[in-house]
Amino acid sequence: MARTEGAARATPLQGDAEADVVVIGGGFAGVSAARELDRSGVSVILLEARDRLGGRTLNADIGGGVVGSLGAQAASSHHSHMLELAREVGAETFPLPYKGKGVYVQDDQRMEVDIPDPSRPQPPWEQLFATLRQWDKMAQEIDPDRPWEAPHAWEWDAQTAITWIAGNIKDPFTQAALAGMVRAANAPPQKTSLLSMLYYGRANEVGWAADHTFLRGWQRCSQGWQTVAERVGDRLGRGRKVYTSSRVREVRQDETGVTVRGDGFRVSAKRAIVAMPPHLMGRLDYDPPLPAARQALSQRVPLEGGYQALAVYNEPFWFKDGLTGHTVSPTLPIPGTLDDSPKDHSCGILLCLTNQLDDERLRTATPEESRELHLLSLEKYFGPKARKPEAFYFKDWDTDPFSGGCIPHFTTGALTSCGMTLRQPHGRVHFSSTEQSSRYWVHMNGAVHSGKETAKHVLDRL
């Protein structure tokens, strides 16, 4: 495992503290909420259980000033909240490579394909883009603020995405490609509801059939996205307003305020923001207890896609071979890769995206066997050179106690039965995360948007 930023600067809270607002969670929702409150002149304390900030972003120190991504990797050019935050703290962004071909592998068949142009799809992409346009048309009836009120919400929420794909698409290539897209963006298609999948496209505003779906205009961060969160924490003030290694266990409230308790500390505030994924929010001890619908929500928005790995090479040799580094496979243990090389190409890095819970081969593999499966998949995509990286890093998000996975999705029935509680406060306790954002949910941009919006709601009530 690579050394990560922030751990050496852990600043736990000890004893009693007081503020207007206490923010629980130091991912992008939490640091964005704290930043907005601080800018408005409100006293704020942010508490993060990890020894670092950044949530589901994670820098890997490769050496020589090179930073790899073991968490969220890129932000679309449409993600203005995230890109503005990066610029504000002096972080450099640069585009993902787009010149060259992608690689598609199905069983023993390997194809080098041009990255499809949504405006001029060529074989074998025509039906794929026709279906994506159909999804976007269906999603037009969804209000991102209230997706559960869509005219077909109950019908769509009762079936999984893969059920719809299997029942409406006959071409095997298009079936596999659609399932792969849903898996990459919105978790396993056999688990996420059709409404959740359509809501994803609608909430991201540009839809499924847009250029950004195939990574046109997506931006990487030279310093790593985790650095953006760490710099926001630095500006707020570590040891004064921002505390890491400070795990909250209890949230108590009455008519006068909120009291938050953890191991060796207590914070009193007028209001609290719990900036955590829904499935983790339910692990805190609340008094009074959370409403039944909110408790149910915490069980029905799981995180998937919990394993990321980086293979590091002396150079990005795939560029010389006319490839972008972007790959997809519905049959390999590693269903896709992205180029994660530094801007100057001083070394080559391939980011492997997978979900060991979604693949029997990985689910039962030892760490050594898992590494071998990664390398075998890379060899299938890129040839024998990919078989021998100089270094190999990994992060298992599923076993991270403060994440429990990476990519969220709503299971069947979740949005229509308890989605209305997503952004509802519980008395003086408010909730924020990318899962609870009405725009750009799943992405870092959704977390920043959620944090800013939640801060505004809190300010209106102070």
GROMACS .gro file of C-alpha atoms in nm, residues 82-365:
model
  284
   82MET     CA    1  -1.521   2.051  -0.805
   83LEU     CA    2  -1.304   2.225  -1.062
   84GLU     CA    3  -1.359   2.566  -0.901
   85LEU     CA    4  -1.261   2.424  -0.562
   86ALA     CA    5  -0.942   2.277  -0.713
   87ARG     CA    6  -0.850   2.611  -0.871
   88GLU     CA    7  -0.919   2.796  -0.548
   89VAL     CA    8  -0.665   2.589  -0.354
   90GLY     CA    9  -0.406   2.596  -0.632
   91ALA     CA   10  -0.439   2.239  -0.760
   92GLU     CA   11  -0.358   2.179  -1.127
   93THR     CA   12  -0.589   1.977  -1.350
   94PHE     CA   13  -0.527   1.826  -1.693
   95PRO     CA   14  -0.739   1.618  -1.933
   96LEU     CA   15  -0.751   1.242  -1.955
   97PRO     CA   16  -0.588   1.114  -2.277
   98TYR     CA   17  -0.831   1.083  -2.563
   99LYS     CA   18  -0.613   1.031  -2.872
  100GLY     CA   19  -0.590   0.668  -2.972
  101LYS     CA   20  -0.801   0.358  -2.946
  102GLY     CA   21  -0.971   0.184  -2.659
  103VAL     CA   22  -0.965  -0.191  -2.603
  104TYR     CA   23  -1.270  -0.416  -2.571
  105VAL     CA   24  -1.228  -0.779  -2.461
  106GLN     CA   25  -1.505  -1.038  -2.453
  107ASP     CA   26  -1.404  -1.397  -2.379
  108ASP     CA   27  -1.111  -1.467  -2.616
  109GLN     CA   28  -1.191  -1.184  -2.855
  110ARG     CA   29  -0.988  -0.861  -2.825
  111MET     CA   30  -1.078  -0.553  -3.029
  112GLU     CA   31  -0.904  -0.218  -3.058
  113VAL     CA   32  -1.182   0.032  -3.120
  114ASP     CA   33  -1.207   0.404  -3.180
  115ILE     CA   34  -1.357   0.583  -2.881
  116PRO     CA   35  -1.713   0.637  -3.005
  117ASP     CA   36  -1.838   0.979  -3.103
  118PRO     CA   37  -2.197   1.018  -2.975
  119SER     CA   38  -2.283   1.255  -3.261
  120ARG     CA   39  -2.166   1.011  -3.533
  121PRO     CA   40  -2.181   0.655  -3.398
  122GLN     CA   41  -2.031   0.389  -3.625
  123PRO     CA   42  -2.072   0.010  -3.610
  124PRO     CA   43  -2.101  -0.158  -3.365
  125TRP     CA   44  -2.211   0.142  -3.159
  126GLU     CA   45  -2.536   0.250  -3.330
  127GLN     CA   46  -2.778   0.056  -3.110
  128LEU     CA   47  -2.583   0.147  -2.798
  129PHE     CA   48  -2.625   0.519  -2.861
  130ALA     CA   49  -2.986   0.477  -2.968
  131THR     CA   50  -3.049   0.313  -2.630
  132LEU     CA   51  -2.859   0.583  -2.441
  133ARG     CA   52  -3.072   0.847  -2.614
  134GLN     CA   53  -3.381   0.646  -2.516
  135TRP     CA   54  -3.265   0.644  -2.153
  136ASP     CA   55  -3.215   1.020  -2.162
  137LYS     CA   56  -3.564   1.067  -2.308
  138MET     CA   57  -3.715   0.846  -2.036
  139ALA     CA   58  -3.524   1.040  -1.770
  140GLN     CA   59  -3.671   1.372  -1.885
  141GLU     CA   60  -3.979   1.300  -1.675
  142ILE     CA   61  -3.763   1.279  -1.359
  143ASP     CA   62  -3.730   1.583  -1.135
  144PRO     CA   63  -3.379   1.550  -0.984
  145ASP     CA   64  -3.510   1.699  -0.660
  146ARG     CA   65  -3.791   1.440  -0.637
  147PRO     CA   66  -3.719   1.138  -0.860
  148TRP     CA   67  -3.969   0.926  -0.664
  149GLU     CA   68  -4.253   1.143  -0.800
  150ALA     CA   69  -4.185   1.065  -1.168
  151PRO     CA   70  -4.492   0.923  -1.349
  152HIS     CA   71  -4.318   0.588  -1.404
  153ALA     CA   72  -4.118   0.593  -1.079
  154TRP     CA   73  -4.282   0.288  -0.921
  155GLU     CA   74  -4.258   0.083  -1.240
  156TRP     CA   75  -3.890   0.172  -1.292
  157ASP     CA   76  -3.798   0.131  -0.926
  158ALA     CA   77  -3.942  -0.221  -0.916
  159GLN     CA   78  -3.690  -0.359  -1.166
  160THR     CA   79  -3.312  -0.366  -1.193
  161ALA     CA   80  -3.120  -0.207  -1.477
  162ILE     CA   81  -3.013  -0.548  -1.609
  163THR     CA   82  -3.377  -0.665  -1.618
  164TRP     CA   83  -3.461  -0.375  -1.849
  165ILE     CA   84  -3.152  -0.434  -2.065
  166ALA     CA   85  -3.224  -0.806  -2.101
  167GLY     CA   86  -3.590  -0.744  -2.184
  168ASN     CA   87  -3.538  -0.465  -2.436
  169ILE     CA   88  -3.201  -0.526  -2.605
  170LYS     CA   89  -3.133  -0.837  -2.814
  171ASP     CA   90  -2.786  -0.761  -2.954
  172PRO     CA   91  -2.525  -0.929  -2.726
  173PHE     CA   92  -2.260  -0.661  -2.785
  174THR     CA   93  -2.500  -0.379  -2.694
  175GLN     CA   94  -2.624  -0.572  -2.390
  176ALA     CA   95  -2.268  -0.618  -2.263
  177ALA     CA   96  -2.169  -0.257  -2.339
  178LEU     CA   97  -2.473  -0.113  -2.161
  179ALA     CA   98  -2.419  -0.335  -1.859
  180GLY     CA   99  -2.053  -0.229  -1.850
  181MET     CA  100  -2.144   0.139  -1.861
  182VAL     CA  101  -2.393   0.103  -1.576
  183ARG     CA  102  -2.139  -0.096  -1.376
  184ALA     CA  103  -1.872   0.171  -1.424
  185ALA     CA  104  -2.097   0.464  -1.338
  186ASN     CA  105  -2.375   0.339  -1.116
  187ALA     CA  106  -2.273   0.002  -0.964
  188PRO     CA  107  -2.370  -0.354  -1.068
  189PRO     CA  108  -2.665  -0.348  -1.310
  190GLN     CA  109  -2.815  -0.655  -1.144
  191LYS     CA  110  -2.840  -0.464  -0.815
  192THR     CA  111  -2.921  -0.103  -0.900
  193SER     CA  112  -3.279  -0.012  -0.986
  194LEU     CA  113  -3.374   0.119  -1.329
  195LEU     CA  114  -3.500   0.439  -1.163
  196SER     CA  115  -3.164   0.482  -0.990
  197MET     CA  116  -2.983   0.440  -1.321
  198LEU     CA  117  -3.207   0.689  -1.504
  199TYR     CA  118  -3.186   0.932  -1.211
  200TYR     CA  119  -2.806   0.916  -1.240
  201GLY     CA  120  -2.817   1.041  -1.599
  202ARG     CA  121  -3.077   1.308  -1.519
  203ALA     CA  122  -2.899   1.438  -1.210
  204ASN     CA  123  -2.575   1.470  -1.405
  205GLU     CA  124  -2.761   1.705  -1.640
  206VAL     CA  125  -2.585   1.613  -1.967
  207GLY     CA  126  -2.728   1.261  -1.977
  208TRP     CA  127  -2.601   0.919  -2.074
  209ALA     CA  128  -2.548   0.989  -2.445
  210ALA     CA  129  -2.322   1.291  -2.400
  211ASP     CA  130  -1.951   1.311  -2.479
  212HIS     CA  131  -1.860   1.297  -2.112
  213THR     CA  132  -1.995   0.942  -2.088
  214PHE     CA  133  -1.687   0.827  -2.279
  215LEU     CA  134  -1.449   1.050  -2.083
  216ARG     CA  135  -1.420   1.341  -2.326
  217GLY     CA  136  -1.328   1.649  -2.127
  218TRP     CA  137  -1.264   1.468  -1.799
  219GLN     CA  138  -0.991   1.618  -1.582
  220ARG     CA  139  -0.727   1.463  -1.357
  221CYS     CA  140  -0.555   1.647  -1.071
  222SER     CA  141  -0.174   1.654  -1.082
  223GLN     CA  142  -0.149   1.665  -0.703
  224GLY     CA  143  -0.430   1.413  -0.655
  225TRP     CA  144  -0.788   1.500  -0.560
  226GLN     CA  145  -0.727   1.416  -0.196
  227THR     CA  146  -0.488   1.712  -0.187
  228VAL     CA  147  -0.778   1.946  -0.266
  229ALA     CA  148  -0.963   1.836   0.049
  230GLU     CA  149  -0.644   1.851   0.257
  231ARG     CA  150  -0.578   2.209   0.143
  232VAL     CA  151  -0.932   2.313   0.231
  233GLY     CA  152  -0.867   2.167   0.577
  234ASP     CA  153  -0.539   2.357   0.602
  235ARG     CA  154  -0.714   2.684   0.523
  236LEU     CA  155  -0.986   2.620   0.778
  237GLY     CA  156  -0.726   2.545   1.044
  238ARG     CA  157  -0.609   2.206   1.165
  239GLY     CA  158  -0.621   2.166   1.538
  240ARG     CA  159  -0.855   2.467   1.564
  241LYS     CA  160  -1.150   2.392   1.337
  242VAL     CA  161  -1.050   2.066   1.170
  243TYR     CA  162  -0.974   1.749   1.365
  244THR     CA  163  -0.878   1.411   1.217
  245SER     CA  164  -0.852   1.077   1.400
  246SER     CA  165  -1.166   1.194   1.583
  247ARG     CA  166  -1.436   0.931   1.547
  248VAL     CA  167  -1.787   1.036   1.646
  249ARG     CA  168  -2.007   0.773   1.809
  250GLU     CA  169  -2.308   0.961   1.954
  251VAL     CA  170  -2.528   1.248   1.836
  252ARG     CA  171  -2.767   1.385   2.101
  253GLN     CA  172  -3.007   1.674   2.049
  254ASP     CA  173  -3.274   1.863   2.240
  255GLU     CA  174  -3.453   2.196   2.201
  256THR     CA  175  -3.136   2.389   2.290
  257GLY     CA  176  -2.876   2.226   2.066
  258VAL     CA  177  -2.671   1.922   1.969
  259THR     CA  178  -2.402   1.734   2.160
  260VAL     CA  179  -2.161   1.510   1.972
  261ARG     CA  180  -1.943   1.260   2.159
  262GLY     CA  181  -1.649   1.047   2.056
  263ASP     CA  182  -1.351   0.879   2.216
  264GLY     CA  183  -1.215   1.140   2.456
  265PHE     CA  184  -1.403   1.443   2.326
  266ARG     CA  185  -1.737   1.621   2.329
  267VAL     CA  186  -1.861   1.903   2.104
  268SER     CA  187  -2.163   2.122   2.178
  269ALA     CA  188  -2.327   2.306   1.888
  270LYS     CA  189  -2.650   2.465   1.773
  271ARG     CA  190  -2.673   2.231   1.473
  272ALA     CA  191  -2.489   1.933   1.324
  273ILE     CA  192  -2.419   1.815   0.971
  274VAL     CA  193  -2.358   1.443   0.930
  275ALA     CA  194  -2.152   1.431   0.610
  276MET     CA  195  -2.128   1.057   0.555
  277PRO     CA  196  -2.272   0.802   0.309
  278PRO     CA  197  -2.622   0.689   0.415
  279HIS     CA  198  -2.513   0.337   0.509
  280LEU     CA  199  -2.256   0.480   0.755
  281MET     CA  200  -2.490   0.744   0.899
  282GLY     CA  201  -2.699   0.466   1.049
  283ARG     CA  202  -2.404   0.341   1.255
  284LEU     CA  203  -2.404   0.646   1.482
  285ASP     CA  204  -2.608   0.641   1.802
  286TYR     CA  205  -2.880   0.909   1.776
  287ASP     CA  206  -3.098   1.044   2.055
  288PRO     CA  207  -3.378   1.081   1.966
  289PRO     CA  208  -3.350   0.792   1.717
  290LEU     CA  209  -3.361   0.849   1.344
  291PRO     CA  210  -3.706   0.818   1.181
  292ALA     CA  211  -3.788   0.473   1.044
  293ALA     CA  212  -3.762   0.585   0.680
  294ARG     CA  213  -3.416   0.735   0.739
  295GLN     CA  214  -3.303   0.414   0.909
  296ALA     CA  215  -3.437   0.213   0.615
  297LEU     CA  216  -3.252   0.441   0.373
  298SER     CA  217  -2.925   0.366   0.548
  299GLN     CA  218  -2.975  -0.002   0.459
  300ARG     CA  219  -3.078   0.050   0.098
  301VAL     CA  220  -2.804   0.270  -0.048
  302PRO     CA  221  -2.500   0.042  -0.042
  303LEU     CA  222  -2.159   0.118  -0.188
  304GLU     CA  223  -2.007  -0.110  -0.451
  305GLY     CA  224  -1.692  -0.112  -0.664
  306GLY     CA  225  -1.467  -0.150  -0.366
  307TYR     CA  226  -1.125  -0.242  -0.505
  308GLN     CA  227  -0.883  -0.023  -0.698
  309ALA     CA  228  -0.531  -0.104  -0.805
  310LEU     CA  229  -0.246   0.081  -0.977
  311ALA     CA  230   0.010  -0.087  -1.199
  312VAL     CA  231   0.319   0.133  -1.246
  313TYR     CA  232   0.556   0.105  -1.545
  314ASN     CA  233   0.870   0.288  -1.661
  315GLU     CA  234   0.669   0.457  -1.934
  316PRO     CA  235   0.311   0.464  -2.068
  317PHE     CA  236   0.394   0.217  -2.346
  318TRP     CA  237   0.030   0.192  -2.452
  319PHE     CA  238   0.048   0.540  -2.604
  320LYS     CA  239   0.322   0.420  -2.842
  321ASP     CA  240   0.089   0.135  -2.936
  322GLY     CA  241  -0.182   0.387  -3.029
  323LEU     CA  242  -0.396   0.315  -2.722
  324THR     CA  243  -0.549   0.552  -2.467
  325GLY     CA  244  -0.529   0.315  -2.171
  326HIS     CA  245  -0.910   0.299  -2.151
  327THR     CA  246  -1.045  -0.057  -2.164
  328VAL     CA  247  -1.370  -0.245  -2.104
  329SER     CA  248  -1.450  -0.613  -2.066
  330PRO     CA  249  -1.769  -0.791  -1.953
  331THR     CA  250  -1.579  -1.119  -1.902
  332LEU     CA  251  -1.234  -1.044  -1.752
  333PRO     CA  252  -1.189  -1.025  -1.372
  334ILE     CA  253  -1.085  -0.661  -1.419
  335PRO     CA  254  -1.373  -0.506  -1.616
  336GLY     CA  255  -1.188  -0.189  -1.711
  337THR     CA  256  -0.882   0.034  -1.685
  338LEU     CA  257  -0.801   0.402  -1.719
  339ASP     CA  258  -0.472   0.578  -1.779
  340ASP     CA  259  -0.348   0.737  -1.455
  341SER     CA  260  -0.004   0.849  -1.578
  342PRO     CA  261   0.138   1.186  -1.472
  343LYS     CA  262   0.103   1.478  -1.711
  344ASP     CA  263   0.471   1.464  -1.814
  345HIS     CA  264   0.457   1.086  -1.879
  346SER     CA  265   0.761   1.036  -1.657
  347CYS     CA  266   0.616   0.693  -1.584
  348GLY     CA  267   0.313   0.495  -1.691
  349ILE     CA  268   0.027   0.410  -1.456
  350LEU     CA  269  -0.282   0.203  -1.527
  351LEU     CA  270  -0.576   0.229  -1.289
  352CYS     CA  271  -0.769  -0.097  -1.257
  353LEU     CA  272  -1.138  -0.067  -1.172
  354THR     CA  273  -1.317  -0.362  -1.024
  355ASN     CA  274  -1.557  -0.493  -0.764
  356GLN     CA  275  -1.446  -0.816  -0.600
  357LEU     CA  276  -1.799  -0.870  -0.465
  358ASP     CA  277  -1.924  -0.877  -0.826
  359ASP     CA  278  -1.676  -1.139  -0.951
  360GLU     CA  279  -1.645  -1.489  -0.808
  361ARG     CA  280  -1.280  -1.514  -0.909
  362LEU     CA  281  -1.182  -1.207  -0.707
  363ARG     CA  282  -1.424  -1.268  -0.422
  364THR     CA  283  -1.249  -1.590  -0.324
  365ALA     CA  284  -0.892  -1.488  -0.416
   0.00000   0.00000   0.00000
